[in-house]
Amino acid sequence: MRIGIFFGGASREREISFAGGRTVYDNIDKNLFEPIPIFVDSLGNFIVLNWRYIYKGSIRDFYPPASEIPKEIENFQIYIESIEGLSPQKQEKLIASVGRKISIEELKGFIDFAFLALHGAWGEDGSIQGLLEWLKIPYSGSGILPSSIGMNKAFQKNVMRRSGFEVAESLVLNRNEWLNGTIREKLFTQFEIKIGLPFVVRPANQGSSIGVSIVDSRDISQFTSAVDGAFFIRRLSFTEWRSYSEEEKTDWVIRISEIKDGAGIPFLINGDQLNHPSALLKYINEHFLYSDETLLIESIFEEQEVLIESFIDGIEFSCIVIRNENGDPIALPPTEIKKGKEVFDYRSKYLPGMARKVTPIDLPANLIEKIRTACEELFKFFSFHVYARIDGFVRPDGKIFLNDPNTTSGMLPSSFFFHQVAEIGLNPSEFLTYIIRTSIYERVTSQSYTIDYRRLLTELDQKISELKNISFGRKKIAVILGGYSSERHISVESGRNIYEKLSSSTRYHPIPVFLMGTRGNYELYHIPINLLLKDNADDIRDKILNYGEHPTIEKIKKECLPLTLKYSSATPIFRPQQITIQELSTMADAVFIALHGRPGEDGELQRELEKFDIPYNGSGVASSQVTINKYETNEILREHGFMIASHLFLKIEEWQLDKEKFYHRITNSISFPFICKPIDDGCSSAVKKIQTYEALDAFCQLLFRDQDPLIDKYADILDLNLNEEFPRKNYLLVEELITAGDAIHFLEITGGMLTTLNGNGEIQFEVFEPSEALATDDVLSLEEKFLAGQGQNITPARFADNKEEYLRIAGVVKAELERAARILNVMGYCRIDAFVRIYDDGRVETIIIEVNSLPGMTPATCIFHQAAINNYKPFDFIDKILEFSFAKKSIAAIE
């Protein structure tokens, strides 16, 4: 069955949709379905996307192509709608560079079923659902009416309140009313009297908590900013603009241009449409040359209504409701959202480790059942189909408020969607099969033309039945994830991605293994799928340490048993089991280490695996012990003639003895600004640009602290994000800040590579085309590396416009990266980060920053982009890594 996966779109949630579409594409059962990626661009075009682009980190990494971004404004990150002079002919050319445009009329010939991973307007509001019904193509999820209801929060609230559901008090503010001179103080007073403080301000038709804020005091400026933000408009005064430096002005334009947390370009100002951030910057500068009149900047992606809601002080939850085999709704175990601040915002939702999701919610069983019943009743009330996600709050008095039913849930690997269904024993691939089958059944029972749908249903049921009888002789691979470093949450994302890629294959059977503990004293646990899909490493650890059978979970398992039996490919396990390395050797044919930092990249685990002759991915013991240490790695490379950053290696004892002397030693050797970072952590963990003595002291106070909680005043000085990891260490690495110098072209790059054995048993390196990383600051942030749609990576890097010159420069850079890997005896695969300077006389300098022997393997990491250019799909790349781990056992000496 040909499954068209629709993702992207024009909404502010397009990046989450893009990442969700990739999840569906990867996890859909290839024995049953042929996935066809249909990327919907922000201009409304349907594009059958070349598979290589599915694995980009964000839409902006490939569309528009880097070649279409003018060099003089290349620091601005844009979408296709910001390309100036975009004629139909140019659109066709850009589309052809990433895939094939198909017309609406052609869809029926391309696909048998539409899996909708679109979010927001035009995706989950009934629009595309109506189009597909017109074309007689069955689709996933709810139909036209429940979809449109599920999107409009103002209408939802009104209908729910009138029908007896407990909902927050709310009022609707119209856009025209807000913009046409209404007295803001008068409006505020009305809301304060009718709703009370604090109150929540939110757009009526947005998801992912975009545009949501809380007004908690009688502050008109706070109120104005909140409402403007929800309408996606900004006001800019002459005084504010004049107070900014040139760099701050550019940063302001970058922030406001973002569709997620800014107003979102293109903009309208005084009737003029501005498509590009550079045009906005120019317009503002010219305006304030001749006028001190405040500018009203409006996104063309307008919001017409804003909700003013009472703030509910209580426990926040989210609950997925699905249909059972009889068509009755079943609420899965609701999840409690433990967040660090009042709003569960975009960053908290989608960046690993930023919030905790506790399933089931930590409440008495009778109250959990009350939540489930309320969610099931709302599901039936709105006539939702297949599944829905219903959010809400439980007040201290036990009253349940339902808030924001969604007909399309986010489909990232750790979303509520997969997280809760894992509690009944279904992995993502199996649940996607359930959605497709149940959606076809819903179309059969809710539409008038059903003959084709019935045929599809019969064929699919037969194939599902046949698949359960097929047995594969697959190699067992233990995927080890977690750990105890500051990178543990990213390790879970990497390990989960490896697990899911292997589980959808015919070659491997993955076994999830979680590592926890402390250095020199760690434990391994074989974990079930419901623990693997917990939100982060700390949640998995806590569930292992406090494992117990929850009565609500057991009840739901029984209710869902027919579904589990039908869609599960094997008998699921639910209890974590502690295992030793020796026991691991009897369970698995090989190990895939998905750990980052210590242990994992330091050779400690590798040494134990070698004792029991267990093949593993990546480098051997000695090489890992070197590359984990950034200082030692760079010293070795310096000895072999490589360019590296000037650096200092410092110990906590020196700092404790005399802080002033410690700081002077640094500043006498390396001038401000410089980079401070741990010696053995990656993922941008605690990597900071230091510009002042105050910041240097704050960094050292946090790095060398003797307690786990961060010290607030130092965290504020370093401008740390909420819940940002900052490890405690005994060593500090200080590096000079690498800059362009006299170079005419300067790039930050990351280059991946893969090793294989030739016929003589010799190691060969396949060095990929490096990626160019675009950071908003001098250091790539955690968000830019791992948060959907944040940051930008261009693969291959833009070394030169001319093809011959590109090949020459890339050849020089790749040769340096390979030489470094050979000197460090790296095996299997690795990622090397570096800066590249290109001079007007043709000279190329490669300054190596660090070598990662076990690079991050999250779904959209750069190494997958690079492997794709060499025609490796992610599974193929992982397969090659595993093949080498088996082959290197035949080498007489691993190192």
PDB file of N, CA and C in Angstrom, residues 259-341:
ATOM      1  N   ILE A 259       9.248  32.299  12.736  1.00  0.00           N
ATOM      2  CA  ILE A 259       7.811  31.999  12.757  1.00  0.00           C
ATOM      3  C   ILE A 259       7.381  31.334  14.055  1.00  0.00           C
ATOM      4  N   LYS A 260       8.317  30.738  14.799  1.00  0.00           N
ATOM      5  CA  LYS A 260       7.939  30.019  16.029  1.00  0.00           C
ATOM      6  C   LYS A 260       7.795  30.967  17.204  1.00  0.00           C
ATOM      7  N   ASP A 261       8.838  31.751  17.455  1.00  0.00           N
ATOM      8  CA  ASP A 261       8.825  32.572  18.660  1.00  0.00           C
ATOM      9  C   ASP A 261       8.944  34.063  18.383  1.00  0.00           C
ATOM     10  N   GLY A 262       8.907  34.437  17.112  1.00  0.00           N
ATOM     11  CA  GLY A 262       8.856  35.849  16.762  1.00  0.00           C
ATOM     12  C   GLY A 262       7.491  36.168  16.177  1.00  0.00           C
ATOM     13  N   ALA A 263       7.426  37.242  15.414  1.00  0.00           N
ATOM     14  CA  ALA A 263       6.177  37.556  14.721  1.00  0.00           C
ATOM     15  C   ALA A 263       6.077  36.748  13.436  1.00  0.00           C
ATOM     16  N   GLY A 264       7.215  36.560  12.762  1.00  0.00           N
ATOM     17  CA  GLY A 264       7.236  35.695  11.591  1.00  0.00           C
ATOM     18  C   GLY A 264       7.162  36.443  10.277  1.00  0.00           C
ATOM     19  N   ILE A 265       8.301  36.472   9.578  1.00  0.00           N
ATOM     20  CA  ILE A 265       8.344  37.125   8.267  1.00  0.00           C
ATOM     21  C   ILE A 265       7.672  36.225   7.230  1.00  0.00           C
ATOM     22  N   PRO A 266       7.065  36.758   6.165  1.00  0.00           N
ATOM     23  CA  PRO A 266       6.999  38.141   5.669  1.00  0.00           C
ATOM     24  C   PRO A 266       6.121  39.060   6.541  1.00  0.00           C
ATOM     25  N   PHE A 267       6.450  40.361   6.450  1.00  0.00           N
ATOM     26  CA  PHE A 267       5.776  41.360   7.268  1.00  0.00           C
ATOM     27  C   PHE A 267       5.041  42.381   6.411  1.00  0.00           C
ATOM     28  N   LEU A 268       4.037  43.000   7.038  1.00  0.00           N
ATOM     29  CA  LEU A 268       3.390  44.181   6.483  1.00  0.00           C
ATOM     30  C   LEU A 268       3.684  45.363   7.398  1.00  0.00           C
ATOM     31  N   ILE A 269       4.180  46.455   6.797  1.00  0.00           N
ATOM     32  CA  ILE A 269       4.385  47.702   7.544  1.00  0.00           C
ATOM     33  C   ILE A 269       3.834  48.833   6.689  1.00  0.00           C
ATOM     34  N   ASN A 270       2.816  49.483   7.201  1.00  0.00           N
ATOM     35  CA  ASN A 270       2.205  50.607   6.466  1.00  0.00           C
ATOM     36  C   ASN A 270       1.829  50.211   5.045  1.00  0.00           C
ATOM     37  N   GLY A 271       1.345  48.992   4.873  1.00  0.00           N
ATOM     38  CA  GLY A 271       0.920  48.536   3.561  1.00  0.00           C
ATOM     39  C   GLY A 271       2.009  47.940   2.703  1.00  0.00           C
ATOM     40  N   ASP A 272       3.259  48.078   3.113  1.00  0.00           N
ATOM     41  CA  ASP A 272       4.374  47.500   2.359  1.00  0.00           C
ATOM     42  C   ASP A 272       4.651  46.078   2.846  1.00  0.00           C
ATOM     43  N   GLN A 273       4.825  45.129   1.907  1.00  0.00           N
ATOM     44  CA  GLN A 273       5.178  43.760   2.289  1.00  0.00           C
ATOM     45  C   GLN A 273       6.685  43.588   2.185  1.00  0.00           C
ATOM     46  N   LEU A 274       7.284  43.133   3.269  1.00  0.00           N
ATOM     47  CA  LEU A 274       8.717  42.877   3.332  1.00  0.00           C
ATOM     48  C   LEU A 274       8.924  41.377   3.484  1.00  0.00           C
ATOM     49  N   ASN A 275       9.623  40.780   2.533  1.00  0.00           N
ATOM     50  CA  ASN A 275       9.762  39.327   2.514  1.00  0.00           C
ATOM     51  C   ASN A 275      11.024  38.823   3.194  1.00  0.00           C
ATOM     52  N   HIS A 276      12.046  39.643   3.231  1.00  0.00           N
ATOM     53  CA  HIS A 276      13.339  39.176   3.726  1.00  0.00           C
ATOM     54  C   HIS A 276      13.771  39.964   4.963  1.00  0.00           C
ATOM     55  N   PRO A 277      14.425  39.303   5.930  1.00  0.00           N
ATOM     56  CA  PRO A 277      14.893  40.038   7.116  1.00  0.00           C
ATOM     57  C   PRO A 277      15.795  41.216   6.778  1.00  0.00           C
ATOM     58  N   SER A 278      16.593  41.087   5.743  1.00  0.00           N
ATOM     59  CA  SER A 278      17.472  42.211   5.377  1.00  0.00           C
ATOM     60  C   SER A 278      16.659  43.410   4.916  1.00  0.00           C
ATOM     61  N   ALA A 279      15.523  43.144   4.234  1.00  0.00           N
ATOM     62  CA  ALA A 279      14.646  44.240   3.808  1.00  0.00           C
ATOM     63  C   ALA A 279      14.011  44.911   5.018  1.00  0.00           C
ATOM     64  N   LEU A 280      13.677  44.118   6.035  1.00  0.00           N
ATOM     65  CA  LEU A 280      13.114  44.679   7.268  1.00  0.00           C
ATOM     66  C   LEU A 280      14.145  45.555   7.967  1.00  0.00           C
ATOM     67  N   LEU A 281      15.367  45.060   8.078  1.00  0.00           N
ATOM     68  CA  LEU A 281      16.421  45.836   8.723  1.00  0.00           C
ATOM     69  C   LEU A 281      16.642  47.161   8.007  1.00  0.00           C
ATOM     70  N   LYS A 282      16.683  47.114   6.696  1.00  0.00           N
ATOM     71  CA  LYS A 282      16.871  48.340   5.904  1.00  0.00           C
ATOM     72  C   LYS A 282      15.696  49.293   6.097  1.00  0.00           C
ATOM     73  N   TYR A 283      14.468  48.761   6.068  1.00  0.00           N
ATOM     74  CA  TYR A 283      13.269  49.584   6.208  1.00  0.00           C
ATOM     75  C   TYR A 283      13.275  50.313   7.555  1.00  0.00           C
ATOM     76  N   ILE A 284      13.580  49.578   8.632  1.00  0.00           N
ATOM     77  CA  ILE A 284      13.565  50.184   9.968  1.00  0.00           C
ATOM     78  C   ILE A 284      14.605  51.288  10.058  1.00  0.00           C
ATOM     79  N   ASN A 285      15.811  51.009   9.595  1.00  0.00           N
ATOM     80  CA  ASN A 285      16.880  52.015   9.657  1.00  0.00           C
ATOM     81  C   ASN A 285      16.503  53.272   8.889  1.00  0.00           C
ATOM     82  N   GLU A 286      15.940  53.101   7.704  1.00  0.00           N
ATOM     83  CA  GLU A 286      15.555  54.268   6.899  1.00  0.00           C
ATOM     84  C   GLU A 286      14.393  55.022   7.533  1.00  0.00           C
ATOM     85  N   HIS A 287      13.448  54.283   8.107  1.00  0.00           N
ATOM     86  CA  HIS A 287      12.287  54.936   8.740  1.00  0.00           C
ATOM     87  C   HIS A 287      12.725  55.853   9.872  1.00  0.00           C
ATOM     88  N   PHE A 288      13.623  55.334  10.737  1.00  0.00           N
ATOM     89  CA  PHE A 288      14.015  56.116  11.909  1.00  0.00           C
ATOM     90  C   PHE A 288      15.068  57.179  11.602  1.00  0.00           C
ATOM     91  N   LEU A 289      15.516  57.231  10.354  1.00  0.00           N
ATOM     92  CA  LEU A 289      16.358  58.348   9.938  1.00  0.00           C
ATOM     93  C   LEU A 289      15.541  59.631   9.841  1.00  0.00           C
ATOM     94  N   TYR A 290      14.264  59.461   9.447  1.00  0.00           N
ATOM     95  CA  TYR A 290      13.439  60.625   9.161  1.00  0.00           C
ATOM     96  C   TYR A 290      12.219  60.771  10.065  1.00  0.00           C
ATOM     97  N   SER A 291      11.978  59.767  10.923  1.00  0.00           N
ATOM     98  CA  SER A 291      10.767  59.803  11.740  1.00  0.00           C
ATOM     99  C   SER A 291      11.028  59.153  13.090  1.00  0.00           C
ATOM    100  N   ASP A 292      10.317  59.634  14.102  1.00  0.00           N
ATOM    101  CA  ASP A 292      10.372  58.986  15.410  1.00  0.00           C
ATOM    102  C   ASP A 292       9.046  58.286  15.715  1.00  0.00           C
ATOM    103  N   GLU A 293       8.232  58.060  14.677  1.00  0.00           N
ATOM    104  CA  GLU A 293       6.937  57.413  14.833  1.00  0.00           C
ATOM    105  C   GLU A 293       7.129  55.906  15.059  1.00  0.00           C
ATOM    106  N   THR A 294       6.437  55.359  16.055  1.00  0.00           N
ATOM    107  CA  THR A 294       6.525  53.926  16.356  1.00  0.00           C
ATOM    108  C   THR A 294       6.018  53.099  15.183  1.00  0.00           C
ATOM    109  N   LEU A 295       6.753  52.036  14.866  1.00  0.00           N
ATOM    110  CA  LEU A 295       6.373  51.151  13.766  1.00  0.00           C
ATOM    111  C   LEU A 295       5.505  50.010  14.284  1.00  0.00           C
ATOM    112  N   LEU A 296       4.456  49.696  13.521  1.00  0.00           N
ATOM    113  CA  LEU A 296       3.632  48.519  13.782  1.00  0.00           C
ATOM    114  C   LEU A 296       3.989  47.485  12.716  1.00  0.00           C
ATOM    115  N   ILE A 297       4.575  46.376  13.154  1.00  0.00           N
ATOM    116  CA  ILE A 297       5.066  45.337  12.236  1.00  0.00           C
ATOM    117  C   ILE A 297       4.159  44.129  12.367  1.00  0.00           C
ATOM    118  N   GLU A 298       3.488  43.755  11.266  1.00  0.00           N
ATOM    119  CA  GLU A 298       2.507  42.676  11.289  1.00  0.00           C
ATOM    120  C   GLU A 298       2.945  41.541  10.374  1.00  0.00           C
ATOM    121  N   SER A 299       2.881  40.303  10.884  1.00  0.00           N
ATOM    122  CA  SER A 299       3.155  39.145  10.043  1.00  0.00           C
ATOM    123  C   SER A 299       1.983  38.935   9.083  1.00  0.00           C
ATOM    124  N   ILE A 300       2.284  38.498   7.857  1.00  0.00           N
ATOM    125  CA  ILE A 300       1.187  38.205   6.933  1.00  0.00           C
ATOM    126  C   ILE A 300       0.478  36.909   7.327  1.00  0.00           C
ATOM    127  N   PHE A 301       1.128  36.100   8.197  1.00  0.00           N
ATOM    128  CA  PHE A 301       0.453  34.924   8.754  1.00  0.00           C
ATOM    129  C   PHE A 301      -0.334  35.385   9.979  1.00  0.00           C
ATOM    130  N   GLU A 302      -1.488  35.965   9.736  1.00  0.00           N
ATOM    131  CA  GLU A 302      -2.235  36.657  10.778  1.00  0.00           C
ATOM    132  C   GLU A 302      -2.983  35.697  11.696  1.00  0.00           C
ATOM    133  N   GLU A 303      -3.255  36.175  12.876  1.00  0.00           N
ATOM    134  CA  GLU A 303      -4.187  35.521  13.796  1.00  0.00           C
ATOM    135  C   GLU A 303      -5.329  36.497  14.004  1.00  0.00           C
ATOM    136  N   GLN A 304      -6.573  36.036  13.785  1.00  0.00           N
ATOM    137  CA  GLN A 304      -7.714  36.941  13.840  1.00  0.00           C
ATOM    138  C   GLN A 304      -8.320  37.054  15.235  1.00  0.00           C
ATOM    139  N   GLU A 305      -8.143  36.016  16.057  1.00  0.00           N
ATOM    140  CA  GLU A 305      -8.713  36.029  17.407  1.00  0.00           C
ATOM    141  C   GLU A 305      -7.672  35.591  18.422  1.00  0.00           C
ATOM    142  N   VAL A 306      -7.744  36.218  19.581  1.00  0.00           N
ATOM    143  CA  VAL A 306      -6.887  35.854  20.709  1.00  0.00           C
ATOM    144  C   VAL A 306      -7.776  35.531  21.897  1.00  0.00           C
ATOM    145  N   LEU A 307      -7.428  34.470  22.602  1.00  0.00           N
ATOM    146  CA  LEU A 307      -8.170  34.065  23.789  1.00  0.00           C
ATOM    147  C   LEU A 307      -7.517  34.653  25.035  1.00  0.00           C
ATOM    148  N   ILE A 308      -8.328  35.201  25.900  1.00  0.00           N
ATOM    149  CA  ILE A 308      -7.899  35.619  27.231  1.00  0.00           C
ATOM    150  C   ILE A 308      -8.532  34.625  28.202  1.00  0.00           C
ATOM    151  N   GLU A 309      -7.698  33.797  28.848  1.00  0.00           N
ATOM    152  CA  GLU A 309      -8.205  32.713  29.687  1.00  0.00           C
ATOM    153  C   GLU A 309      -7.736  32.872  31.124  1.00  0.00           C
ATOM    154  N   SER A 310      -8.556  32.409  32.037  1.00  0.00           N
ATOM    155  CA  SER A 310      -8.124  32.386  33.432  1.00  0.00           C
ATOM    156  C   SER A 310      -7.004  31.374  33.592  1.00  0.00           C
ATOM    157  N   PHE A 311      -6.043  31.711  34.413  1.00  0.00           N
ATOM    158  CA  PHE A 311      -4.925  30.814  34.681  1.00  0.00           C
ATOM    159  C   PHE A 311      -5.375  29.740  35.669  1.00  0.00           C
ATOM    160  N   ILE A 312      -5.174  28.483  35.298  1.00  0.00           N
ATOM    161  CA  ILE A 312      -5.578  27.373  36.169  1.00  0.00           C
ATOM    162  C   ILE A 312      -4.366  26.898  36.944  1.00  0.00           C
ATOM    163  N   ASP A 313      -4.436  27.042  38.231  1.00  0.00           N
ATOM    164  CA  ASP A 313      -3.347  26.609  39.099  1.00  0.00           C
ATOM    165  C   ASP A 313      -3.568  25.132  39.428  1.00  0.00           C
ATOM    166  N   GLY A 314      -2.826  24.273  38.784  1.00  0.00           N
ATOM    167  CA  GLY A 314      -3.020  22.850  39.022  1.00  0.00           C
ATOM    168  C   GLY A 314      -1.987  22.025  38.287  1.00  0.00           C
ATOM    169  N   ILE A 315      -2.185  20.721  38.298  1.00  0.00           N
ATOM    170  CA  ILE A 315      -1.280  19.794  37.626  1.00  0.00           C
ATOM    171  C   ILE A 315      -1.691  19.694  36.168  1.00  0.00           C
ATOM    172  N   GLU A 316      -0.734  19.918  35.260  1.00  0.00           N
ATOM    173  CA  GLU A 316      -1.033  19.871  33.837  1.00  0.00           C
ATOM    174  C   GLU A 316      -0.849  18.442  33.324  1.00  0.00           C
ATOM    175  N   PHE A 317      -1.747  18.016  32.433  1.00  0.00           N
ATOM    176  CA  PHE A 317      -1.637  16.667  31.877  1.00  0.00           C
ATOM    177  C   PHE A 317      -1.975  16.673  30.395  1.00  0.00           C
ATOM    178  N   SER A 318      -1.619  15.573  29.740  1.00  0.00           N
ATOM    179  CA  SER A 318      -1.986  15.353  28.356  1.00  0.00           C
ATOM    180  C   SER A 318      -2.377  13.894  28.216  1.00  0.00           C
ATOM    181  N   CYS A 319      -3.460  13.629  27.476  1.00  0.00           N
ATOM    182  CA  CYS A 319      -3.981  12.264  27.377  1.00  0.00           C
ATOM    183  C   CYS A 319      -4.333  11.941  25.928  1.00  0.00           C
ATOM    184  N   ILE A 320      -3.770  10.850  25.416  1.00  0.00           N
ATOM    185  CA  ILE A 320      -4.109  10.364  24.083  1.00  0.00           C
ATOM    186  C   ILE A 320      -5.318   9.438  24.204  1.00  0.00           C
ATOM    187  N   VAL A 321      -6.309   9.668  23.358  1.00  0.00           N
ATOM    188  CA  VAL A 321      -7.489   8.798  23.289  1.00  0.00           C
ATOM    189  C   VAL A 321      -7.494   8.120  21.928  1.00  0.00           C
ATOM    190  N   ILE A 322      -7.656   6.793  21.921  1.00  0.00           N
ATOM    191  CA  ILE A 322      -7.704   6.034  20.672  1.00  0.00           C
ATOM    192  C   ILE A 322      -9.008   5.229  20.621  1.00  0.00           C
ATOM    193  N   ARG A 323      -9.304   4.668  19.469  1.00  0.00           N
ATOM    194  CA  ARG A 323     -10.477   3.791  19.344  1.00  0.00           C
ATOM    195  C   ARG A 323     -10.027   2.336  19.439  1.00  0.00           C
ATOM    196  N   ASN A 324     -10.813   1.526  20.142  1.00  0.00           N
ATOM    197  CA  ASN A 324     -10.496   0.096  20.197  1.00  0.00           C
ATOM    198  C   ASN A 324     -11.109  -0.612  18.986  1.00  0.00           C
ATOM    199  N   GLU A 325     -10.993  -1.917  18.964  1.00  0.00           N
ATOM    200  CA  GLU A 325     -11.470  -2.686  17.815  1.00  0.00           C
ATOM    201  C   GLU A 325     -12.973  -2.559  17.612  1.00  0.00           C
ATOM    202  N   ASN A 326     -13.702  -2.236  18.651  1.00  0.00           N
ATOM    203  CA  ASN A 326     -15.157  -2.072  18.547  1.00  0.00           C
ATOM    204  C   ASN A 326     -15.568  -0.650  18.174  1.00  0.00           C
ATOM    205  N   GLY A 327     -14.592   0.241  18.087  1.00  0.00           N
ATOM    206  CA  GLY A 327     -14.900   1.627  17.763  1.00  0.00           C
ATOM    207  C   GLY A 327     -15.101   2.515  18.968  1.00  0.00           C
ATOM    208  N   ASP A 328     -15.028   1.948  20.183  1.00  0.00           N
ATOM    209  CA  ASP A 328     -15.197   2.747  21.400  1.00  0.00           C
ATOM    210  C   ASP A 328     -13.885   3.442  21.769  1.00  0.00           C
ATOM    211  N   PRO A 329     -13.969   4.663  22.299  1.00  0.00           N
ATOM    212  CA  PRO A 329     -12.737   5.354  22.694  1.00  0.00           C
ATOM    213  C   PRO A 329     -12.130   4.771  23.968  1.00  0.00           C
ATOM    214  N   ILE A 330     -10.807   4.689  23.994  1.00  0.00           N
ATOM    215  CA  ILE A 330     -10.065   4.279  25.189  1.00  0.00           C
ATOM    216  C   ILE A 330      -9.023   5.348  25.464  1.00  0.00           C
ATOM    217  N   ALA A 331      -9.071   5.921  26.640  1.00  0.00           N
ATOM    218  CA  ALA A 331      -8.054   6.904  27.042  1.00  0.00           C
ATOM    219  C   ALA A 331      -6.827   6.154  27.545  1.00  0.00           C
ATOM    220  N   LEU A 332      -5.684   6.451  26.956  1.00  0.00           N
ATOM    221  CA  LEU A 332      -4.424   5.879  27.420  1.00  0.00           C
ATOM    222  C   LEU A 332      -4.022   6.566  28.725  1.00  0.00           C
ATOM    223  N   PRO A 333      -3.016   6.060  29.422  1.00  0.00           N
ATOM    224  CA  PRO A 333      -2.656   6.667  30.715  1.00  0.00           C
ATOM    225  C   PRO A 333      -2.221   8.117  30.565  1.00  0.00           C
ATOM    226  N   PRO A 334      -2.913   9.042  31.213  1.00  0.00           N
ATOM    227  CA  PRO A 334      -2.551  10.456  31.082  1.00  0.00           C
ATOM    228  C   PRO A 334      -1.160  10.733  31.630  1.00  0.00           C
ATOM    229  N   THR A 335      -0.490  11.690  31.002  1.00  0.00           N
ATOM    230  CA  THR A 335       0.877  12.059  31.356  1.00  0.00           C
ATOM    231  C   THR A 335       0.884  13.405  32.070  1.00  0.00           C
ATOM    232  N   GLU A 336       1.585  13.449  33.184  1.00  0.00           N
ATOM    233  CA  GLU A 336       1.771  14.712  33.898  1.00  0.00           C
ATOM    234  C   GLU A 336       2.955  15.455  33.312  1.00  0.00           C
ATOM    235  N   ILE A 337       2.794  16.742  33.095  1.00  0.00           N
ATOM    236  CA  ILE A 337       3.856  17.575  32.534  1.00  0.00           C
ATOM    237  C   ILE A 337       4.503  18.357  33.664  1.00  0.00           C
ATOM    238  N   LYS A 338       5.736  17.998  33.994  1.00  0.00           N
ATOM    239  CA  LYS A 338       6.489  18.724  35.021  1.00  0.00           C
ATOM    240  C   LYS A 338       7.430  19.674  34.304  1.00  0.00           C
ATOM    241  N   LYS A 339       7.083  20.938  34.314  1.00  0.00           N
ATOM    242  CA  LYS A 339       7.866  21.921  33.585  1.00  0.00           C
ATOM    243  C   LYS A 339       8.551  22.868  34.559  1.00  0.00           C
ATOM    244  N   GLY A 340       9.545  23.574  34.029  1.00  0.00           N
ATOM    245  CA  GLY A 340      10.298  24.474  34.886  1.00  0.00           C
ATOM    246  C   GLY A 340       9.716  25.857  34.994  1.00  0.00           C
ATOM    247  N   LYS A 341       8.683  26.148  34.172  1.00  0.00           N
ATOM    248  CA  LYS A 341       8.041  27.455  34.251  1.00  0.00           C
ATOM    249  C   LYS A 341       6.573  27.299  33.932  1.00  0.00           C
TER     250      LYS A 341
END
